[in-house]
Short mmCIF file of C-alpha atoms in Angstrom, two decimals:
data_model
loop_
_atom_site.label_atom_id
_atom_site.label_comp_id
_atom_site.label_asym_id
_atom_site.label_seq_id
_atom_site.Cartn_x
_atom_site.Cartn_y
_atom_site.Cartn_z
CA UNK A 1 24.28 14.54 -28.62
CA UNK A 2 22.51 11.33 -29.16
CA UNK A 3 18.71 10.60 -28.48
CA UNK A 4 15.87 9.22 -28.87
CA UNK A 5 11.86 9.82 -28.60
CA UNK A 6 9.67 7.65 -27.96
CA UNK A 7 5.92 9.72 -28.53
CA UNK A 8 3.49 7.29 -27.44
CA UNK A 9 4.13 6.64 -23.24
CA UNK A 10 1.21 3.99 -23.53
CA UNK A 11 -0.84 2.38 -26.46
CA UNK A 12 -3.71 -0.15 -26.08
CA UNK A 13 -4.74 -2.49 -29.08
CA UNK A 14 -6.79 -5.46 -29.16
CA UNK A 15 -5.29 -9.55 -29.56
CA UNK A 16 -4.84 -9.84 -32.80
CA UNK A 17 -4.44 -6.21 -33.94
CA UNK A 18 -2.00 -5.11 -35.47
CA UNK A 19 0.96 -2.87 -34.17
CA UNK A 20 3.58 0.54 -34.30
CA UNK A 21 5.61 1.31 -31.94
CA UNK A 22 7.52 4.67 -32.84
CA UNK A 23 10.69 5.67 -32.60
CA UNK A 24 12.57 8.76 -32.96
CA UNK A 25 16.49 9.40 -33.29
CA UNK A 26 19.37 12.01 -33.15
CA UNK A 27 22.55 10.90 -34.07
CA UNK A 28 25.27 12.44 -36.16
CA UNK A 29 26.71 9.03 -37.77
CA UNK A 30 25.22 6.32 -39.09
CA UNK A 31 23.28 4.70 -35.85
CA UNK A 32 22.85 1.40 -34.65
CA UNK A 33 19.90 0.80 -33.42
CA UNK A 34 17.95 -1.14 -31.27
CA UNK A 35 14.47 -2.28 -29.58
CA UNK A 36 14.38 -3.85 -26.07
CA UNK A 37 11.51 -5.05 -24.17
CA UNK A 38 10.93 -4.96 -20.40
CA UNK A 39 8.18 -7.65 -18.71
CA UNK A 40 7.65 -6.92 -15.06
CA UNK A 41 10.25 -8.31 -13.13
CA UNK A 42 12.63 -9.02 -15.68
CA UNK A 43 15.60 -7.84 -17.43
CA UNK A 44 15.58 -6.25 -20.66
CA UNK A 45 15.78 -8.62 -23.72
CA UNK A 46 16.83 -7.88 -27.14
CA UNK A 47 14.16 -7.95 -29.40
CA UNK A 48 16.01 -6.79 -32.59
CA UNK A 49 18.86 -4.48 -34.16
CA UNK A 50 19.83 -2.66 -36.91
CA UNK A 51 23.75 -2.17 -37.70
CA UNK A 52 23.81 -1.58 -41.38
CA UNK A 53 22.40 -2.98 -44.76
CA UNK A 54 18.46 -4.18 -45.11
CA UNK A 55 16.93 -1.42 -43.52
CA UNK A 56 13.75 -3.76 -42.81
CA UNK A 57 15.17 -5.77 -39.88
CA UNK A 58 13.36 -9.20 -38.70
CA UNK A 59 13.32 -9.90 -34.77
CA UNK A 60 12.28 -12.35 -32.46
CA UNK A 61 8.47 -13.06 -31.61
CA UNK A 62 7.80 -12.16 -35.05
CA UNK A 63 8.22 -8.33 -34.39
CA UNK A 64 10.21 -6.28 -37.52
CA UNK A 65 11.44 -3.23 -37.63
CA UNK A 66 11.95 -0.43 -40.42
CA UNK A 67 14.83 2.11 -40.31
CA UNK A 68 14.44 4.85 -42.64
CA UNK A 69 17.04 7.26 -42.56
CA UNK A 70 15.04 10.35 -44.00
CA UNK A 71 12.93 10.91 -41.15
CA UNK A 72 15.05 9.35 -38.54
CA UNK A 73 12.99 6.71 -37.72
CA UNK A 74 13.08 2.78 -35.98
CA UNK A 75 9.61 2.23 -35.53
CA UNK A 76 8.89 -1.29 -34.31
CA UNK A 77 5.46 -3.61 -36.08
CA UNK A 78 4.01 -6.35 -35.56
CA UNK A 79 1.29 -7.70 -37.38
CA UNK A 80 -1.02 -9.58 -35.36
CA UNK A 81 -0.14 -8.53 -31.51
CA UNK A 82 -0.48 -11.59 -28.57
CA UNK A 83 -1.72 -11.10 -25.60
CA UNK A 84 1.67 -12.01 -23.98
CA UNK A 85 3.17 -9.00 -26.03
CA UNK A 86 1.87 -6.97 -23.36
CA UNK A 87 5.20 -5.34 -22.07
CA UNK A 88 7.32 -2.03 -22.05
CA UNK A 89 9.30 -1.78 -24.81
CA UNK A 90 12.60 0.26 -25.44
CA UNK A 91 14.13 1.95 -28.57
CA UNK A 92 17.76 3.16 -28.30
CA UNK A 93 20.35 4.07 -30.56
CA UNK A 94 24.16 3.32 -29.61
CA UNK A 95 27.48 3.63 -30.81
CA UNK A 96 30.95 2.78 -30.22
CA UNK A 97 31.81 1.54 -27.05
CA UNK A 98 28.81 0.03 -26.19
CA UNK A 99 27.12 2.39 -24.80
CA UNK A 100 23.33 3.15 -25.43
CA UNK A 101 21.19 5.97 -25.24
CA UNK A 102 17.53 4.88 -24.39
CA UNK A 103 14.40 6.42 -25.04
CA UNK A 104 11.60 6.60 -22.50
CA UNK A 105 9.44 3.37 -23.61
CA UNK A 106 6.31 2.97 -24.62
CA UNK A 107 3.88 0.65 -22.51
CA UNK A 108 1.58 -2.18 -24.17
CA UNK A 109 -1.16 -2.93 -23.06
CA UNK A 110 -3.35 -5.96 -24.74
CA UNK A 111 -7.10 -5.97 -24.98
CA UNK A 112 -8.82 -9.33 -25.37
CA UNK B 1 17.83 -18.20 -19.04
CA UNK B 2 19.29 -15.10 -17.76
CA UNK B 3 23.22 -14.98 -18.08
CA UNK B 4 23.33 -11.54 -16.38
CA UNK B 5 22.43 -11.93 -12.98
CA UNK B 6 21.27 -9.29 -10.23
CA UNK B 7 21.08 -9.24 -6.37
CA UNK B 8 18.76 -8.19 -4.77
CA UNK B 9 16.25 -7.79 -6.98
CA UNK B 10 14.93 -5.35 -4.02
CA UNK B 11 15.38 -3.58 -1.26
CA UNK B 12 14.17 -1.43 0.95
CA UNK B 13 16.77 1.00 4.06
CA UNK B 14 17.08 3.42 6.11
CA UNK B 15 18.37 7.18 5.05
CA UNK B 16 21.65 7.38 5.67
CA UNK B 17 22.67 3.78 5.17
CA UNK B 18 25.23 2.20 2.19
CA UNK B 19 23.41 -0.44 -0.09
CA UNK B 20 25.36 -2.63 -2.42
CA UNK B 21 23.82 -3.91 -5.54
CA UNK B 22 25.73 -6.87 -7.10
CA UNK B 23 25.93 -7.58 -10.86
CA UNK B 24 27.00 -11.31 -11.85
CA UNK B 25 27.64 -12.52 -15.63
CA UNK B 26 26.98 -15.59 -15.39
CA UNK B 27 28.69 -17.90 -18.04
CA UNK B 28 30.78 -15.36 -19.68
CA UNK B 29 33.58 -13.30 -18.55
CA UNK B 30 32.61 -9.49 -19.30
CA UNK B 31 35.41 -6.77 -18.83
CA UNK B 32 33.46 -3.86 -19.08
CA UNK B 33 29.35 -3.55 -17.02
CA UNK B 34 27.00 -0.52 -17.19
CA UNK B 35 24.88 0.20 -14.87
CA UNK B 36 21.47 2.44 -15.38
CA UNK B 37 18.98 4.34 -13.35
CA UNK B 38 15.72 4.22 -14.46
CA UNK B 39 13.48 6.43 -13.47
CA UNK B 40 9.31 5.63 -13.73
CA UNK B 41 7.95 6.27 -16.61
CA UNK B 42 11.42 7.66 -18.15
CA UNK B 43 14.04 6.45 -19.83
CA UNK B 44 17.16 4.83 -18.30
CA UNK B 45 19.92 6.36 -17.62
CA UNK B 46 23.63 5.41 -18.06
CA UNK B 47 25.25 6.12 -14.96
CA UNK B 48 28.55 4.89 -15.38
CA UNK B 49 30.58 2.28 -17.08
CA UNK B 50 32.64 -0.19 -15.10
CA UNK B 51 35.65 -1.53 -15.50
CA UNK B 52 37.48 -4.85 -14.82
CA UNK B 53 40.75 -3.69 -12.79
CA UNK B 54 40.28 0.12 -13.13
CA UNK B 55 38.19 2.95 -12.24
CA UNK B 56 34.74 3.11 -13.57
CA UNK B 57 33.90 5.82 -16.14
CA UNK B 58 31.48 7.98 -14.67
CA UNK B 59 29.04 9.71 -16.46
CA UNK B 60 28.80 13.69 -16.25
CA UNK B 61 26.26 14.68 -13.10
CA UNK B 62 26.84 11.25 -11.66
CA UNK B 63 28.23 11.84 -8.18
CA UNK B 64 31.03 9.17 -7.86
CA UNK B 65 31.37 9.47 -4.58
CA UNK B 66 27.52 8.44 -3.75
CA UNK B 67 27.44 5.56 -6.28
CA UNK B 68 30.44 3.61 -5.85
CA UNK B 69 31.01 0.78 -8.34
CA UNK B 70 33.42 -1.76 -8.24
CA UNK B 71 34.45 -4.10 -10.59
CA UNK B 72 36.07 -6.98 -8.54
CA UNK B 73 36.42 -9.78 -10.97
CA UNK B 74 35.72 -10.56 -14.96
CA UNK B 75 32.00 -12.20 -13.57
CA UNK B 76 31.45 -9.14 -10.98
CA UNK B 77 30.30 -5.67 -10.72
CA UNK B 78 29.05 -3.80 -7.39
CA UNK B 79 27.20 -0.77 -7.05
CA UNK B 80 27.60 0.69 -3.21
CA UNK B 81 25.01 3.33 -2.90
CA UNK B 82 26.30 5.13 0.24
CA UNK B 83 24.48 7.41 2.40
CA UNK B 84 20.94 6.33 1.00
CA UNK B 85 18.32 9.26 0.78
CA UNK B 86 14.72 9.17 -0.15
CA UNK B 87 15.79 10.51 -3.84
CA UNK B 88 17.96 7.83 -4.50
CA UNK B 89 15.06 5.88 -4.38
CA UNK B 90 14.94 4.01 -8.29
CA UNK B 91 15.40 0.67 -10.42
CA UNK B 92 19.15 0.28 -11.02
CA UNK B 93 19.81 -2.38 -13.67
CA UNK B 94 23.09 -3.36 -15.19
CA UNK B 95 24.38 -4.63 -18.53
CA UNK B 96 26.99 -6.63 -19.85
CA UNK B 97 28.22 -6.56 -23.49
CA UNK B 98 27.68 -9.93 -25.19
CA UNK B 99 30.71 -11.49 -25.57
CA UNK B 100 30.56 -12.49 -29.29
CA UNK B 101 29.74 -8.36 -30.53
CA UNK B 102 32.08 -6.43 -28.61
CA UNK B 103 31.68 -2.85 -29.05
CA UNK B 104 28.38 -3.23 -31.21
CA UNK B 105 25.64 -1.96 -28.34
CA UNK B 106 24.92 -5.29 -27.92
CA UNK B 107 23.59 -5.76 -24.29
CA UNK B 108 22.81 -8.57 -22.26
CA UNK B 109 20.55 -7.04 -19.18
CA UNK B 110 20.00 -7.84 -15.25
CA UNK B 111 16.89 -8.27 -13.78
CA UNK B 112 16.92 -4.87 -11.87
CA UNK B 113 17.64 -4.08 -8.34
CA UNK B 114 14.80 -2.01 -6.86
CA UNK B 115 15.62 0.68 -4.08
CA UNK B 116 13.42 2.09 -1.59
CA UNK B 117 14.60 4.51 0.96
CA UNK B 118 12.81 5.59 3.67
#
């Protein structure tokens, strides 16, 4: 069955720090993979994926992501975090059918 | 600005009485919606898949009698939680596939729909 771990429930860094968010999978094909992010009040937006191919992935608001098959891993960077980063943010893996599998998030909180 | 649209975005009954959550794309037609539970500080949770002009797809410990979900027309989905109780107290968003990745776990998101039941 699919899932996914996300260790850290809350991590605190300071403006302009940089930033890991880990990420965790179990899937028995070849994933695709995913980070959200949640602001209070709103939806969930799409921050980046990875289908296939370069398994360094670029997203929006300068966030990247590595997938590294070997250990199973998504885990989300940034190098210089912005106080407006502050957020929860989402890893899941899906497959066919649209369907995703989420893992618990991990909250952000921003020091200035 | 948001093309998946919820409503309300909260809400707060009385035990024992139905609450329907509405789901709206809103400049795309979308034949299939999900709709989640999430939980505080968890995870959400797919709760069933809904289809344009059939039965939603329930999925396993879901009671589908309890969350009813209706998928009236290509821009609506509806989930009726009926005979509220305290535990069904939660943040119930829904999803829509975007329209150019079909199949792909490509999700466009609602706001939420927060229910309190007292």
């Amino acid at each position: 069955a699919q899932s996914v771990t996300q260790p850290d429930i809350h991590i605190t860094v300071s403006e302009g720090a940089s930033l890991e968010l880990r990420c965790n999978y179990s899937y028995g094909a070849t994933p695709y993979l995913f980070w959200y992010v949640q602001s209070p009040g709103q939806g969930l937006q799409l921050l980046l994926k990875y289908f296939s191919g370069d398994t360094l992935v670029q997203g929006i608001k300068g966030f990247e992501a590595e997938f590294k098959r070997s250990q199973s891993s998504f885990n989300l960077r940034k190098p210089s975090v912005h106080w407006s980063d502050a957020a929860e943010y989402f890893c899941a893996v899906g497959g066919y059918g649209n369907k995703l599998v989420f893992g618990a998030g991990t909250i952000l909180r921003v020091k200035s | 600005g948001a093309v998946v649209s919820q409503h309300p975005s909260w809400v707060i009954c009385k035990s024992g009485t139905s609450v329907k959550i509405e789901c709206r794309s809103l400049d795309f037609q979308a034949t299939t919606m999900f709709w989640y539970r999430q939980f505080p500080k968890q995870s959400l949770m797919l709760m069933a898949t809904s289809n344009e002009g059939s039965k939603a797809t329930y999925e396993q410990g879901v009671e589908k009698d309890k969350f009813l979900i209706n998928h009236a027309s290509l821009t609506l989905s509806t989930l009726t939680v009926t005979s509220a109780h305290p535990e069904d107290s939660s943040f119930y968003i829904c999803s829509a596939p975007r329209r150019l990745a079909p199949n792909t776990g490509e999700l466009f998101f609602g706001e939420g729909s927060r229910l309190t039941v007292l």
